[in-house]
Coordinates of C-alpha atoms and ligand atoms in Angstrom, one line a residue:
M1 CA -11.8 -0.3 -74.4
D2 CA -14.0 1.8 -72.5
I3 CA -13.6 5.8 -73.4
R4 CA -14.6 8.5 -71.3
K5 CA -14.6 12.1 -72.8
V6 CA -14.1 15.0 -70.0
D7 CA -13.2 18.7 -70.1
I8 CA -10.3 18.0 -67.7
A9 CA -8.2 15.2 -66.6
I10 CA -6.0 15.9 -63.6
I11 CA -3.1 13.2 -63.4
G12 CA -1.9 12.3 -59.9
A13 CA -3.8 12.9 -56.5
G14 CA -1.1 14.4 -54.5
S15 CA -0.9 17.8 -53.2
A16 CA -0.6 19.9 -56.3
G17 CA -3.3 17.2 -58.2
L18 CA -5.8 18.0 -55.0
T19 CA -5.8 21.9 -55.4
A20 CA -5.9 21.5 -58.9
Y21 CA -8.8 19.6 -58.4
N22 CA -10.4 22.0 -56.5
A23 CA -9.9 24.9 -58.5
A24 CA -10.9 23.0 -62.3
L25 CA -14.1 22.1 -60.2
K26 CA -15.2 25.7 -60.1
H27 CA -15.2 25.7 -64.1
S28 CA -16.5 22.0 -64.8
D29 CA -18.2 19.0 -63.4
N30 CA -16.8 16.8 -66.0
L31 CA -13.5 16.3 -64.9
V32 CA -11.3 13.2 -63.4
L33 CA -8.8 12.9 -61.0
I34 CA -6.5 10.1 -61.8
E35 CA -4.6 8.0 -59.3
G36 CA -2.1 5.4 -60.4
D37 CA -1.2 4.3 -56.6
V38 CA -2.3 5.2 -52.8
Y39 CA -4.3 7.9 -52.2
G40 CA -2.7 10.0 -48.9
T41 CA -0.2 12.3 -50.8
T42 CA 4.0 12.1 -50.7
C43 CA 3.7 14.7 -48.1
A44 CA 1.7 12.9 -45.6
R45 CA 2.8 9.2 -46.5
V46 CA 6.5 9.4 -46.8
G47 CA 7.4 13.0 -47.1
C48 CA 7.0 16.2 -44.8
M49 CA 4.9 14.8 -41.7
P50 CA 7.0 11.6 -41.0
S51 CA 10.0 13.3 -41.4
K52 CA 9.1 15.9 -39.2
L53 CA 8.0 13.6 -36.5
L54 CA 10.9 11.8 -36.7
I55 CA 12.9 15.0 -36.0
A56 CA 10.5 16.1 -33.0
A57 CA 11.7 12.9 -31.5
A58 CA 15.3 13.7 -32.1
D59 CA 14.9 17.2 -30.9
S60 CA 13.2 15.7 -27.5
A61 CA 16.4 13.5 -27.2
H62 CA 18.9 16.4 -27.8
E63 CA 17.1 18.5 -25.5
A64 CA 17.1 16.2 -22.7
A65 CA 20.8 15.3 -23.4
R66 CA 21.8 18.8 -23.3
S67 CA 20.1 20.0 -20.1
G68 CA 23.3 19.7 -18.4
L69 CA 24.2 23.1 -19.9
F70 CA 21.4 24.4 -17.8
G71 CA 22.4 22.7 -14.4
I72 CA 19.7 20.2 -14.7
Q73 CA 20.8 16.7 -14.7
V74 CA 18.4 13.9 -16.3
G75 CA 20.6 10.7 -16.4
N76 CA 20.9 8.8 -18.9
V77 CA 18.9 9.3 -21.7
V78 CA 17.5 6.1 -23.2
V79 CA 16.0 6.0 -26.8
D80 CA 13.5 3.2 -27.7
G81 CA 13.9 2.8 -31.0
G82 CA 10.6 0.8 -31.5
Q83 CA 8.6 3.4 -29.8
V84 CA 10.1 6.4 -31.7
L85 CA 9.1 4.9 -34.9
D86 CA 5.5 3.7 -33.4
R87 CA 5.0 7.2 -32.8
V88 CA 6.3 8.3 -36.3
R89 CA 4.0 6.0 -37.7
R90 CA 1.0 6.4 -35.7
E91 CA 0.9 10.3 -36.0
R92 CA 1.9 9.8 -39.6
D93 CA -1.2 7.4 -40.1
A94 CA -3.6 10.1 -38.7
F95 CA -2.3 12.8 -41.3
V96 CA -2.6 10.1 -44.1
G97 CA -6.2 9.5 -42.7
A98 CA -7.1 13.2 -42.9
V99 CA -6.2 13.1 -46.7
L100 CA -8.0 10.2 -47.2
T101 CA -11.4 11.3 -45.5
A102 CA -11.0 14.5 -47.8
M103 CA -10.6 12.1 -50.9
E104 CA -14.0 10.6 -49.9
T105 CA -15.7 13.8 -50.3
I106 CA -14.8 13.4 -53.8
P107 CA -17.6 12.2 -56.3
A108 CA -16.8 8.6 -57.4
A109 CA -17.4 9.7 -60.9
H110 CA -14.5 12.2 -60.4
K111 CA -11.9 9.5 -59.4
L112 CA -10.3 7.2 -61.8
W113 CA -8.0 4.5 -60.2
G114 CA -4.9 3.7 -62.8
R115 CA -1.7 4.9 -64.2
A116 CA -2.2 7.3 -66.8
R117 CA 0.1 7.7 -70.0
F118 CA -0.3 9.8 -73.2
L119 CA -1.6 7.8 -76.4
A120 CA -2.0 11.2 -78.3
P121 CA -2.6 14.7 -77.4
G122 CA -6.0 15.0 -75.2
R123 CA -5.9 11.5 -75.4
L124 CA -5.0 9.2 -72.0
A125 CA -4.8 5.6 -71.4
V126 CA -5.7 4.8 -67.7
G127 CA -4.6 1.3 -66.9
E128 CA -5.2 -1.5 -69.7
N129 CA -9.1 -1.1 -70.1
L130 CA -9.9 2.7 -70.3
Q131 CA -9.3 5.4 -72.3
V132 CA -9.8 9.4 -71.3
E133 CA -10.2 12.1 -74.1
A134 CA -9.7 15.2 -72.2
E135 CA -9.8 18.6 -73.9
R136 CA -7.3 19.9 -71.1
I137 CA -5.0 18.0 -68.6
V138 CA -3.1 18.9 -65.8
I139 CA 0.2 16.8 -65.0
A140 CA 0.7 16.4 -61.3
T141 CA 2.6 13.2 -61.1
G142 CA 5.1 14.4 -58.3
S143 CA 8.6 12.9 -58.1
S144 CA 10.8 9.4 -56.9
P145 CA 14.1 8.9 -55.5
S146 CA 16.9 8.8 -57.8
I147 CA 19.1 6.0 -56.5
P148 CA 22.7 6.4 -57.9
D149 CA 23.9 3.2 -59.9
M150 CA 26.1 2.3 -57.0
F151 CA 23.6 1.1 -55.1
K152 CA 21.6 -1.2 -57.4
D153 CA 23.0 -4.4 -55.4
L154 CA 22.3 -3.3 -52.0
G155 CA 18.6 -4.8 -52.0
D156 CA 17.1 -4.3 -48.5
R157 CA 19.9 -2.6 -47.1
L158 CA 19.1 0.2 -49.2
L159 CA 16.5 2.6 -47.5
V160 CA 15.1 5.8 -49.0
N161 CA 12.5 8.0 -47.5
D162 CA 9.7 5.8 -48.3
S163 CA 11.2 3.1 -46.4
L164 CA 13.0 4.4 -43.5
F165 CA 9.6 5.1 -41.6
E166 CA 8.6 1.3 -42.0
L167 CA 11.8 0.1 -39.9
P168 CA 10.6 -2.0 -36.8
S169 CA 13.5 0.0 -35.0
L170 CA 16.2 2.3 -35.5
P171 CA 19.0 1.1 -37.2
A172 CA 22.7 0.8 -35.4
S173 CA 24.3 2.9 -38.4
I174 CA 23.7 4.3 -41.3
A175 CA 25.4 5.9 -44.1
V176 CA 23.6 8.8 -45.6
F177 CA 24.5 10.0 -48.9
G178 CA 23.4 13.3 -50.2
A179 CA 23.6 16.4 -47.9
G180 CA 20.6 18.1 -49.4
P181 CA 17.6 18.9 -47.0
L182 CA 16.5 15.0 -47.0
G183 CA 19.5 14.0 -46.2
L184 CA 20.6 16.6 -43.2
E185 CA 17.1 16.1 -41.8
L186 CA 16.8 12.6 -41.6
G187 CA 20.5 12.2 -40.9
Q188 CA 20.9 14.3 -38.2
A189 CA 17.8 13.3 -36.5
L190 CA 19.0 9.6 -36.6
S191 CA 22.5 10.9 -35.3
R192 CA 20.5 12.7 -32.4
L193 CA 18.4 9.5 -31.6
G194 CA 21.7 7.3 -31.2
V195 CA 22.4 5.9 -34.3
R196 CA 26.1 6.2 -35.7
V197 CA 25.8 8.3 -39.1
R198 CA 28.2 9.3 -41.6
M199 CA 27.1 11.6 -44.4
F200 CA 28.6 11.7 -47.7
G201 CA 27.6 14.6 -49.8
R202 CA 28.8 15.9 -53.3
G203 CA 30.5 18.8 -54.7
G204 CA 30.2 21.0 -51.5
S205 CA 26.5 21.4 -51.6
L206 CA 25.0 21.6 -48.1
G207 CA 21.0 22.1 -47.6
G208 CA 20.9 24.1 -50.6
I209 CA 23.0 26.8 -49.2
A210 CA 24.2 29.4 -51.7
D211 CA 26.4 31.6 -49.4
E212 CA 30.1 29.9 -49.0
E213 CA 30.8 31.4 -45.6
I214 CA 27.2 30.2 -44.2
R215 CA 27.9 26.9 -45.7
S216 CA 31.4 26.2 -44.0
Y217 CA 30.0 27.6 -40.8
A218 CA 27.2 24.8 -41.2
E219 CA 29.2 22.0 -42.2
R220 CA 31.4 22.7 -39.0
C221 CA 28.4 22.7 -36.9
F222 CA 27.0 19.5 -38.2
N223 CA 30.5 17.9 -37.8
E224 CA 30.4 18.5 -34.3
E225 CA 27.4 15.9 -34.2
F226 CA 28.3 13.4 -36.9
Y227 CA 30.9 13.2 -39.5
L228 CA 29.9 15.0 -42.7
D229 CA 31.9 15.5 -45.8
T230 CA 30.3 17.3 -48.3
R231 CA 32.8 16.8 -50.9
S232 CA 33.3 13.1 -49.9
E233 CA 35.3 10.4 -52.1
V234 CA 33.6 7.0 -52.1
T235 CA 35.5 4.4 -53.9
A236 CA 33.0 1.5 -53.2
V237 CA 29.6 0.3 -51.9
S238 CA 29.2 -3.4 -51.4
L239 CA 26.7 -5.8 -49.8
T240 CA 28.1 -7.9 -46.8
D241 CA 27.0 -10.4 -44.3
E242 CA 26.8 -7.6 -41.6
G243 CA 25.4 -5.0 -43.9
V244 CA 26.9 -2.5 -46.1
S245 CA 30.6 -1.9 -46.6
V246 CA 31.5 1.9 -47.7
T247 CA 35.2 2.4 -48.7
F248 CA 35.9 6.1 -48.5
K249 CA 38.5 8.7 -48.3
H250 CA 38.1 9.9 -44.4
R251 CA 39.1 13.4 -44.0
E252 CA 41.7 12.9 -41.1
K253 CA 42.5 8.9 -41.6
G254 CA 42.7 8.8 -45.4
Q255 CA 41.1 5.6 -47.1
V256 CA 39.0 3.6 -45.0
T257 CA 36.3 0.9 -45.1
E258 CA 33.4 1.0 -42.6
T259 CA 30.2 -1.5 -42.1
F260 CA 26.8 0.1 -41.9
E261 CA 23.6 -1.7 -41.0
Y262 CA 21.9 0.4 -43.9
V263 CA 22.5 3.1 -46.5
L264 CA 20.0 5.9 -47.1
A265 CA 20.3 7.7 -50.8
A266 CA 19.1 11.2 -50.1
T267 CA 20.5 11.8 -53.5
G268 CA 17.7 13.8 -54.9
R269 CA 14.4 13.2 -56.5
S270 CA 13.3 12.8 -60.1
P271 CA 9.9 14.2 -61.7
N272 CA 7.7 11.0 -62.3
L273 CA 7.3 11.5 -66.3
G274 CA 8.9 8.5 -67.5
D275 CA 5.7 6.5 -67.7
L276 CA 3.7 9.5 -69.4
H277 CA 5.0 8.5 -73.0
L278 CA 5.6 12.3 -73.4
A279 CA 8.0 12.4 -76.1
D280 CA 6.2 10.1 -78.5
N281 CA 2.8 10.6 -77.9
S282 CA 1.9 14.1 -76.2
G283 CA 3.2 16.5 -78.7
L284 CA 4.7 18.8 -76.1
T285 CA 7.9 20.4 -76.4
L286 CA 10.4 18.6 -74.0
D287 CA 13.6 20.3 -72.5
D288 CA 16.9 18.5 -72.4
K289 CA 15.9 16.7 -69.3
G290 CA 12.4 15.4 -70.9
I291 CA 10.4 18.0 -68.8
P292 CA 7.9 19.8 -70.9
V293 CA 8.6 23.6 -71.3
T294 CA 6.1 25.2 -68.9
D295 CA 5.5 29.1 -68.1
P296 CA 6.0 29.3 -64.3
S297 CA 3.1 32.2 -64.2
T298 CA 0.6 30.2 -65.9
L299 CA 1.6 26.4 -65.7
Q300 CA 0.6 26.0 -69.0
C301 CA 3.2 23.8 -71.3
G302 CA 3.9 25.5 -74.5
D303 CA 0.9 26.9 -76.1
S304 CA -1.1 23.8 -75.4
P305 CA -4.0 22.8 -73.1
V306 CA -1.6 20.9 -71.1
F307 CA -0.5 22.4 -67.7
L308 CA 2.4 20.9 -65.4
V309 CA 2.7 21.2 -61.7
G310 CA 4.1 20.3 -58.4
D311 CA 7.3 18.3 -58.1
A312 CA 6.6 16.8 -61.7
N313 CA 7.9 20.1 -63.1
S314 CA 11.2 20.7 -60.6
H315 CA 10.4 24.3 -60.4
A316 CA 10.1 24.6 -56.6
P317 CA 9.8 21.0 -55.4
V318 CA 8.2 22.1 -51.6
L319 CA 4.8 21.4 -50.7
H320 CA 3.5 25.1 -50.6
E321 CA 4.6 25.6 -54.2
A322 CA 3.2 22.2 -55.2
A323 CA -0.2 23.6 -53.9
N324 CA 0.2 26.8 -55.5
E325 CA 0.9 25.6 -58.7
G326 CA -1.9 23.1 -58.5
R327 CA -4.3 26.2 -57.7
I328 CA -3.1 28.1 -60.6
A329 CA -3.0 25.0 -63.0
G330 CA -6.5 23.8 -62.4
G331 CA -7.9 27.4 -62.4
N332 CA -6.3 27.9 -66.0
A333 CA -7.3 24.7 -67.0
G334 CA -10.8 25.6 -66.3
R335 CA -10.8 28.8 -68.1
Y336 CA -8.5 27.8 -70.9
P337 CA -8.1 29.6 -73.4
D338 CA -8.2 32.7 -71.3
L339 CA -5.5 32.1 -68.9
A340 CA -4.7 34.0 -65.9
S341 CA -1.0 34.9 -65.3
V342 CA -0.3 34.5 -61.8
E343 CA 2.9 36.5 -59.9
R344 CA 4.6 33.6 -58.4
Q345 CA 5.2 33.9 -54.2
V346 CA 8.8 34.7 -53.2
P347 CA 10.9 31.7 -53.2
F348 CA 11.3 30.2 -49.9
A349 CA 12.7 27.4 -48.3
V350 CA 13.2 25.7 -45.0
V351 CA 15.4 22.8 -43.8
F352 CA 14.4 21.4 -40.6
S353 CA 18.0 20.5 -39.3
S354 CA 19.3 22.1 -36.1
P355 CA 19.9 24.9 -36.3
Q356 CA 17.6 25.4 -39.3
I357 CA 18.5 26.6 -42.8
V358 CA 16.7 29.3 -44.7
T359 CA 16.7 30.9 -48.2
V360 CA 14.4 33.4 -49.1
G361 CA 14.0 35.4 -52.5
V362 CA 16.9 36.3 -54.8
P363 CA 19.4 34.0 -54.2
V364 CA 22.2 36.7 -54.3
A365 CA 25.2 34.3 -53.4
R366 CA 24.6 32.1 -56.4
L367 CA 25.0 35.1 -58.6
S368 CA 27.9 35.8 -60.5
A369 CA 29.9 38.8 -59.4
T370 CA 28.7 41.1 -62.2
E371 CA 25.1 39.8 -61.5
R372 CA 25.6 40.6 -57.7
Q373 CA 26.3 44.1 -58.5
P374 CA 22.9 45.8 -57.8
Y375 CA 22.8 44.0 -54.5
V376 CA 24.3 44.9 -51.1
T377 CA 24.5 42.4 -48.3
G378 CA 24.3 42.7 -44.6
S379 CA 24.8 40.3 -42.0
S380 CA 25.0 39.4 -38.3
C381 CA 26.1 36.4 -36.4
F382 CA 24.3 34.6 -33.8
E383 CA 27.1 33.6 -31.5
N384 CA 26.8 36.4 -29.3
Q385 CA 23.3 37.3 -29.8
G386 CA 21.3 37.8 -26.3
R387 CA 18.2 35.5 -26.5
S388 CA 20.1 32.7 -28.8
K389 CA 22.7 32.7 -25.7
V390 CA 19.8 32.7 -23.0
I391 CA 18.4 29.2 -24.8
G392 CA 21.9 28.0 -25.5
K393 CA 21.5 27.8 -29.2
N394 CA 23.7 30.7 -30.2
R395 CA 25.2 29.3 -33.1
G396 CA 24.7 31.0 -36.7
I397 CA 24.8 33.4 -39.2
L398 CA 22.3 35.4 -41.2
K399 CA 23.0 37.2 -44.6
V400 CA 20.2 39.7 -45.9
Y401 CA 20.6 41.4 -49.1
A402 CA 18.8 44.6 -50.8
E403 CA 18.8 46.4 -54.0
S404 CA 21.3 49.1 -53.7
G405 CA 19.6 52.4 -55.3
S406 CA 15.9 51.5 -54.0
G407 CA 16.9 49.9 -50.7
I408 CA 14.3 47.2 -51.3
F409 CA 14.8 43.9 -49.4
V410 CA 15.2 41.2 -52.2
G411 CA 16.0 37.9 -49.8
A412 CA 18.1 36.1 -47.1
E413 CA 20.2 33.2 -46.0
M414 CA 20.1 31.9 -42.7
F415 CA 21.8 29.0 -40.5
G416 CA 20.7 29.6 -37.2
P417 CA 17.9 29.5 -34.1
D418 CA 14.5 30.2 -35.2
A419 CA 14.9 30.0 -38.8
E420 CA 11.6 28.8 -39.7
H421 CA 9.8 31.5 -37.9
I422 CA 12.4 34.3 -39.1
G423 CA 12.3 32.9 -42.7
H424 CA 8.6 33.7 -42.6
L425 CA 9.1 37.3 -41.5
L426 CA 11.4 38.0 -44.4
A427 CA 9.6 36.0 -47.1
W428 CA 6.9 38.1 -46.4
A429 CA 9.0 40.9 -46.0
A430 CA 10.5 40.4 -49.5
Q431 CA 7.0 39.9 -51.2
Q432 CA 5.5 43.0 -49.6
R433 CA 8.7 44.7 -51.3
L434 CA 9.4 46.5 -48.2
T435 CA 12.5 48.8 -48.0
V436 CA 15.3 48.3 -45.3
P437 CA 14.3 51.4 -43.5
A438 CA 10.7 50.3 -43.4
M439 CA 11.8 47.0 -41.9
L440 CA 13.9 48.5 -39.3
A441 CA 10.7 50.9 -38.4
M442 CA 9.0 48.0 -37.5
P443 CA 8.8 46.9 -33.4
F444 CA 11.4 44.5 -31.9
Y445 CA 10.9 43.0 -28.8
H446 CA 13.5 42.4 -26.3
P447 CA 15.0 39.9 -25.9
V448 CA 14.1 37.7 -29.0
V449 CA 16.1 36.1 -31.6
E450 CA 14.5 38.4 -34.0
E451 CA 17.0 41.2 -32.6
G452 CA 19.5 39.2 -34.4
V453 CA 17.7 40.1 -37.9
R454 CA 17.7 44.0 -36.8
S455 CA 21.2 43.6 -36.6
A456 CA 21.9 42.4 -39.8
L457 CA 19.3 44.7 -41.2
K458 CA 21.3 47.7 -39.6
D459 CA 24.6 46.3 -41.3
L460 CA 22.6 46.3 -44.5
N461 CA 21.0 49.9 -43.9
S462 CA 24.6 51.4 -43.1
K463 CA 25.8 49.9 -46.2
L464 CA 23.1 51.2 -48.4
K465 CA 23.7 54.6 -47.0
K466 CA 27.7 54.1 -47.5
V467 CA 27.8 54.6 -43.6
S468 CA 29.4 52.6 -41.0
V469 CA 27.5 51.7 -37.7
A470 CA 29.2 49.5 -35.1
V471 CA 25.9 47.2 -35.1
N472 CA 26.8 44.7 -32.6
E473 CA 27.3 47.5 -29.9
C474 CA 23.9 49.1 -30.4
L475 CA 23.2 51.3 -27.0
E476 CA 19.7 51.7 -28.2
C477 CA 19.0 48.3 -27.9
G478 CA 18.8 45.8 -24.6
P479 CA 21.5 44.1 -23.8
G480 CA 22.9 41.2 -26.6
A481 CA 20.5 42.4 -29.0
Ligands
FAD1 C1 11.4 13.3 -47.1 C2 10.8 14.4 -47.5 C3 10.4 15.6 -46.7 C4 10.0 16.7 -47.4 N1 9.8 17.5 -46.6 C5 9.1 18.5 -46.9 C6 9.1 20.0 -45.8 O1 9.2 19.9 -44.9 N2 8.4 21.1 -46.4 C7 8.1 21.0 -47.7 O2 7.6 22.0 -48.3 N3 8.1 19.9 -48.7 C8 8.9 18.8 -48.1 N4 8.9 18.0 -49.1 C9 8.7 17.9 -50.3 C10 7.0 17.8 -50.7 O3 6.6 16.5 -50.0 C11 6.8 17.8 -52.0 O4 7.2 18.8 -52.6 C12 5.2 17.6 -52.7 O5 4.7 16.6 -51.6 C13 4.9 17.2 -54.0 O6 3.6 17.3 -54.1 P1 3.0 16.8 -55.6 O7 1.8 16.9 -55.7 O8 3.9 17.4 -56.7 O9 3.5 15.2 -55.7 P2 2.9 14.0 -55.0 O10 2.1 14.2 -53.4 O11 4.0 12.9 -54.8 O12 1.5 13.3 -55.5 C14 2.2 12.9 -57.2 C15 0.7 11.7 -57.3 O13 1.1 11.5 -58.6 C16 0.9 10.2 -58.7 N5 1.0 9.5 -60.1 C17 2.4 9.6 -60.6 N6 2.5 8.8 -61.9 C18 1.2 8.8 -61.8 C19 0.6 8.1 -63.3 N7 1.1 7.9 -64.4 N8 -0.7 8.0 -63.3 C20 -1.2 8.5 -62.4 N9 -0.8 8.7 -61.0 C21 0.4 8.9 -60.8 C22 1.7 9.4 -57.6 O14 1.1 7.9 -57.2 C23 1.2 10.7 -56.5 O15 -0.2 10.0 -56.0 C24 9.3 16.7 -48.6 C25 9.8 15.7 -49.4 C26 10.2 14.4 -48.9 C27 10.3 13.0 -50.1
NAD2 N1 12.1 20.7 -45.8 C1 11.9 20.6 -46.7 O1 11.6 21.4 -47.6 C2 12.3 19.2 -47.4 C3 12.8 18.3 -46.7 C4 13.4 17.3 -47.3 C5 13.1 17.2 -48.4 N2 12.9 18.2 -49.1 C6 12.5 17.8 -50.8 O2 13.0 16.6 -51.1 C7 13.6 16.4 -52.3 C8 14.8 15.5 -52.2 O3 15.6 16.2 -51.5 P1 17.2 15.7 -51.6 O4 17.9 16.6 -50.4 O5 17.3 14.4 -51.5 O6 17.2 16.5 -52.8 P2 18.4 17.5 -53.4 O7 18.9 17.3 -54.5 O8 18.2 19.1 -52.7 O9 19.9 17.0 -52.5 C9 20.4 15.7 -53.0 C10 22.0 16.1 -52.8 O10 22.3 14.7 -53.0 C11 24.0 15.1 -53.7 N3 24.0 13.7 -54.4 C12 23.5 13.2 -55.8 N4 24.4 12.3 -55.8 C13 25.1 11.9 -54.9 C14 26.2 10.9 -54.4 N5 26.3 9.7 -55.2 N6 26.6 10.6 -53.4 C15 26.7 11.6 -52.7 N7 25.9 12.9 -52.9 C16 25.1 13.2 -53.7 C17 23.5 16.3 -54.6 O11 24.6 16.7 -55.0 C18 22.5 17.0 -53.6 O12 23.5 17.9 -52.9 C19 13.9 18.0 -52.7 O13 13.0 18.4 -53.8 C20 13.6 18.8 -51.8 O14 13.4 20.2 -51.9 C21 12.4 19.3 -49.0

């Protein structure tokens, strides 16, 4: 058994591990980046990028199909499923290729290939023939799909995000389980590409939307395109000669059994910590889910020289947070025991459904009535919003939140047009701790969707000042603002 002694070992060469490596490299040249599978990152290979490529194709089909709204007839829209997936893979491979090229710039001495596990605090096995003794360790092992037991006999009729993009062509039908970001994005895209989709959710949750009014509005909108039940009752799922039969309580028809070519499990992801032998060998304190207790401002696990980042800690399983956490932890692993405590960015998530869903900052709608007292809510609806009507995307609701005394803007939830861009403006304003009057003093061009943000902020401002303003009849603004 070979033994390698290093200052820092980083487990996992995904987005979080790579930024941790770059940050740690500023402090030590005696470090290793350990990867147990293929290089390329989840984001580029099977996550953010291929999913957005599929959505881009779906949006294109949808725009062509709805062009009649503008008096433009394009005839029958034909989707070539093989070509759609070919483009997804081709472009995806280019993104992966860029990561692989970046990997080549990392010296061979810094790269180890093999699955890592703890043998003792500060000691790792990598594969079967190597031990690494590391003064400090960053765990950046990502997450994997959680598959409910009821799908265990479905064989290759069960898809997850990893396998979906490898299909030779689009399926005729698919039952999507889970109405989180993943299920919504992929399910709606498949539906817009002509696949018969039924989506089965659980417990009323939908794309992480906390506000009940926005959630039920969104559920109604999605149901205009495909069957979605966020409180589904599925009683049986079984493999048949034709595919997979699903027995469920249909909202209108009662109990029905339908057959689908595939099932897509979009039922959440679990941290990849199971292989690491944390409970027995790491000496770390674990929470009730087996995840090391971690300080979000330093990413340190307890008072140990171990740091936990990215999807592996479940804190904020999105790309920019994985990269942020890698940076914080890599730097701290480098300067241990002198840790830097970093104020985290404002929470921010986008679901690339259509309309998109955005959540920013304090999840006020998730708070209890008592906890909610210090906050004030303003809202606007996009159905009569000028620019949204012009482009035929006048669906959606925005809610904005502020602290009642200070008037500081603390967050928002939106289901509506251009939400990915509006979400950024709102996230930046929340992180800057701008007050609502300061936000209203910013320029708003006309006619733009952002005028809908101004309407919500005006509503919020009037509630902060406890005066009533007819925000939708604002005569100072342009028509439809
Ligand atoms: C379908 C889908 C769409 C998504 N879309 C978006 C999006 O639009 N926007 C967004 O912000 N986020 C999105 N995400 C989430 C985003 O992809 C993740 O938050 C991010 O990729 C996590 O990065 P990571 O470094 O933590 O994990 P990963 O990139 O998964 O890296 C973990 C690495 O650790 C390795 N590893 C695991 N265990 C071991 C071990 N024992 N030894 C050695 N190596 C090990 C793995 O092989 C892997 O390479 C999406 C996710 C999915 C699944
Ligand atoms: N745009 C984005 O940022 C984006 C897009 C896709 C995925 N992601 C990330 O990928 C990860 C996985 O996404 P996700 O949507 O799978 O996770 P999720 O945990 O957000 O949602 C999973 C949903 O599945 C439901 N569910 C669980 N078991 C079920 C069952 N048996 N039947 C029906 N529903 C069931 C849950 O109640 C939940 O609503 C998340 O961390 C997410 O942040 C992000």
